[in-house]
């Protein structure tokens, strides 16, 4: 399984970006999908997760109301719409897939390579 994250870039505070995570190698329709991020010198932190059905979604408190996770099963692609971006959102964003829905890195078996998001003030 390969996960390809894309959509990162440089944006001003208050702007928006949409990240995509495309799966290849096998279908991940029965897997939970998530986004994590890692800022400079920081640990990898949970951002958002969606279960296999799309019925259960959870967000990190600091992004709730600004970020939206979604998935297109037919395209085997997961998205993270990020609005009202802040400088503290600057990080490398990673998508991940796992059998079990959760907020910890240990729930996820497959990881993408990461995409850089930089928010300028």
mmCIF file of C-alpha atoms in Angstrom:
data_model
loop_
_atom_site.group_PDB
_atom_site.id
_atom_site.type_symbol
_atom_site.label_atom_id
_atom_site.label_comp_id
_atom_site.label_asym_id
_atom_site.label_seq_id
_atom_site.Cartn_x
_atom_site.Cartn_y
_atom_site.Cartn_z
ATOM 1 C CA UNK A 1 0.000 0.000 0.000
ATOM 2 C CA UNK A 2 1.208 3.477 -0.866
ATOM 3 C CA UNK A 3 -0.282 6.747 0.318
ATOM 4 C CA UNK A 4 0.513 9.881 -1.660
ATOM 5 C CA UNK A 5 -0.168 13.150 0.139
ATOM 6 C CA UNK A 6 -0.382 16.368 -1.822
ATOM 7 C CA UNK A 7 -1.810 19.879 -1.706
ATOM 8 C CA UNK A 8 0.532 21.554 0.724
ATOM 9 C CA UNK A 9 2.075 24.938 0.134
ATOM 10 C CA UNK A 10 2.627 28.446 1.403
ATOM 11 C CA UNK A 11 -0.426 30.457 2.396
ATOM 12 C CA UNK A 12 -1.106 33.608 4.372
ATOM 13 C CA UNK A 13 -2.850 33.485 7.712
ATOM 14 C CA UNK A 14 -6.586 33.242 7.209
ATOM 15 C CA UNK A 15 -6.202 31.392 3.940
ATOM 16 C CA UNK A 16 -7.208 27.889 2.932
ATOM 17 C CA UNK A 17 -5.612 24.733 1.581
ATOM 18 C CA UNK A 18 -6.980 21.350 0.649
ATOM 19 C CA UNK A 19 -4.790 18.328 1.212
ATOM 20 C CA UNK A 20 -5.356 15.065 -0.618
ATOM 21 C CA UNK A 21 -4.199 11.550 0.199
ATOM 22 C CA UNK A 22 -4.469 9.030 -2.613
ATOM 23 C CA UNK A 23 -4.080 5.324 -1.960
ATOM 24 C CA UNK A 24 -2.637 2.807 -4.366
ATOM 25 C CA UNK A 25 -1.672 -0.830 -4.228
ATOM 26 C CA UNK A 26 -4.885 -1.971 -2.594
ATOM 27 C CA UNK A 27 -8.206 -0.516 -1.685
ATOM 28 C CA UNK A 28 -8.471 1.094 1.721
ATOM 29 C CA UNK A 29 -12.252 1.332 1.742
ATOM 30 C CA UNK A 30 -12.454 -0.701 4.950
ATOM 31 C CA UNK A 31 -9.733 1.277 6.701
ATOM 32 C CA UNK A 32 -9.887 4.305 8.943
ATOM 33 C CA UNK A 33 -8.005 7.296 7.568
ATOM 34 C CA UNK A 34 -6.339 10.095 9.449
ATOM 35 C CA UNK A 35 -4.147 13.154 9.245
ATOM 36 C CA UNK A 36 -1.282 13.940 11.592
ATOM 37 C CA UNK A 37 1.162 16.816 11.554
ATOM 38 C CA UNK A 38 4.670 17.438 12.776
ATOM 39 C CA UNK A 39 6.053 20.905 13.336
ATOM 40 C CA UNK A 40 9.778 21.725 13.528
ATOM 41 C CA UNK A 41 11.280 20.112 16.595
ATOM 42 C CA UNK A 42 7.934 18.711 17.677
ATOM 43 C CA UNK A 43 6.333 15.305 17.939
ATOM 44 C CA UNK A 44 3.846 14.051 15.386
ATOM 45 C CA UNK A 45 0.400 15.132 16.546
ATOM 46 C CA UNK A 46 -3.066 13.923 15.660
ATOM 47 C CA UNK A 47 -5.187 16.276 13.531
ATOM 48 C CA UNK A 48 -8.275 14.403 12.319
ATOM 49 C CA UNK A 49 -9.597 10.918 11.634
ATOM 50 C CA UNK A 50 -12.522 9.352 9.802
ATOM 51 C CA UNK A 51 -13.640 5.762 10.120
ATOM 52 C CA UNK A 52 -14.201 3.381 7.217
ATOM 53 C CA UNK A 53 -17.875 4.282 6.878
ATOM 54 C CA UNK A 54 -17.453 8.033 7.211
ATOM 55 C CA UNK A 55 -19.919 8.011 10.094
ATOM 56 C CA UNK A 56 -17.393 8.716 12.818
ATOM 57 C CA UNK A 57 -15.056 11.698 12.670
ATOM 58 C CA UNK A 58 -12.851 13.212 15.341
ATOM 59 C CA UNK A 59 -10.698 16.346 15.352
ATOM 60 C CA UNK A 60 -7.953 17.740 17.485
ATOM 61 C CA UNK A 61 -9.452 20.516 19.543
ATOM 62 C CA UNK A 62 -7.329 23.273 17.997
ATOM 63 C CA UNK A 63 -8.558 22.561 14.450
ATOM 64 C CA UNK A 64 -12.198 21.829 15.174
ATOM 65 C CA UNK A 65 -14.446 24.177 13.210
ATOM 66 C CA UNK A 66 -11.634 25.108 10.817
ATOM 67 C CA UNK A 67 -10.595 21.758 9.300
ATOM 68 C CA UNK A 68 -12.805 19.149 7.640
ATOM 69 C CA UNK A 69 -11.800 15.582 6.876
ATOM 70 C CA UNK A 70 -13.639 13.636 4.193
ATOM 71 C CA UNK A 71 -13.122 10.662 1.941
ATOM 72 C CA UNK A 72 -14.149 9.542 -1.518
ATOM 73 C CA UNK A 73 -14.327 5.749 -1.412
ATOM 74 C CA UNK A 74 -14.646 5.443 -5.189
ATOM 75 C CA UNK A 75 -11.403 7.360 -5.660
ATOM 76 C CA UNK A 76 -9.721 5.845 -2.582
ATOM 77 C CA UNK A 77 -8.786 9.371 -1.616
ATOM 78 C CA UNK A 78 -9.013 11.218 1.674
ATOM 79 C CA UNK A 79 -9.095 14.992 1.980
ATOM 80 C CA UNK A 80 -8.351 17.586 4.613
ATOM 81 C CA UNK A 81 -9.931 20.957 3.921
ATOM 82 C CA UNK A 82 -8.149 23.571 6.026
ATOM 83 C CA UNK A 83 -9.716 26.995 6.441
ATOM 84 C CA UNK A 84 -8.795 30.017 8.571
ATOM 85 C CA UNK A 85 -5.210 28.827 8.711
ATOM 86 C CA UNK A 86 -2.932 30.128 11.442
ATOM 87 C CA UNK A 87 0.864 30.301 11.655
ATOM 88 C CA UNK A 88 0.756 27.593 14.327
ATOM 89 C CA UNK A 89 -0.712 25.224 11.729
ATOM 90 C CA UNK A 90 2.662 25.223 9.986
ATOM 91 C CA UNK A 91 3.906 21.632 9.832
ATOM 92 C CA UNK A 92 4.473 18.635 7.636
ATOM 93 C CA UNK A 93 1.114 16.900 7.282
ATOM 94 C CA UNK A 94 0.949 13.125 7.026
ATOM 95 C CA UNK A 95 -1.956 10.925 6.061
ATOM 96 C CA UNK A 96 -2.283 7.455 7.497
ATOM 97 C CA UNK A 97 -4.473 4.379 7.149
ATOM 98 C CA UNK A 98 -5.282 1.731 9.702
ATOM 99 C CA UNK A 99 -7.690 -1.024 10.594
ATOM 100 C CA UNK A 100 -8.695 0.687 13.807
ATOM 101 C CA UNK A 101 -10.078 4.196 14.149
ATOM 102 C CA UNK A 102 -8.283 6.269 16.771
ATOM 103 C CA UNK A 103 -6.172 9.306 17.599
ATOM 104 C CA UNK A 104 -2.854 7.614 18.288
ATOM 105 C CA UNK A 105 -0.135 6.877 15.769
ATOM 106 C CA UNK A 106 -0.184 3.227 16.846
ATOM 107 C CA UNK A 107 -3.653 2.792 15.297
ATOM 108 C CA UNK A 108 -2.268 3.289 11.801
ATOM 109 C CA UNK A 109 -0.303 0.868 9.673
ATOM 110 C CA UNK A 110 0.376 2.835 6.504
ATOM 111 C CA UNK A 111 1.776 6.342 6.215
ATOM 112 C CA UNK A 112 2.198 8.818 3.397
ATOM 113 C CA UNK A 113 5.386 10.773 2.808
ATOM 114 C CA UNK A 114 4.080 14.086 4.116
ATOM 115 C CA UNK A 115 3.306 17.427 2.546
ATOM 116 C CA UNK A 116 4.583 20.756 3.868
ATOM 117 C CA UNK A 117 2.101 23.412 4.947
ATOM 118 C CA UNK A 118 3.515 26.826 5.766
ATOM 119 C CA UNK A 119 1.288 29.627 7.048
ATOM 120 C CA UNK A 120 2.791 33.104 7.093
ATOM 121 C CA UNK A 121 1.619 35.807 9.458
#
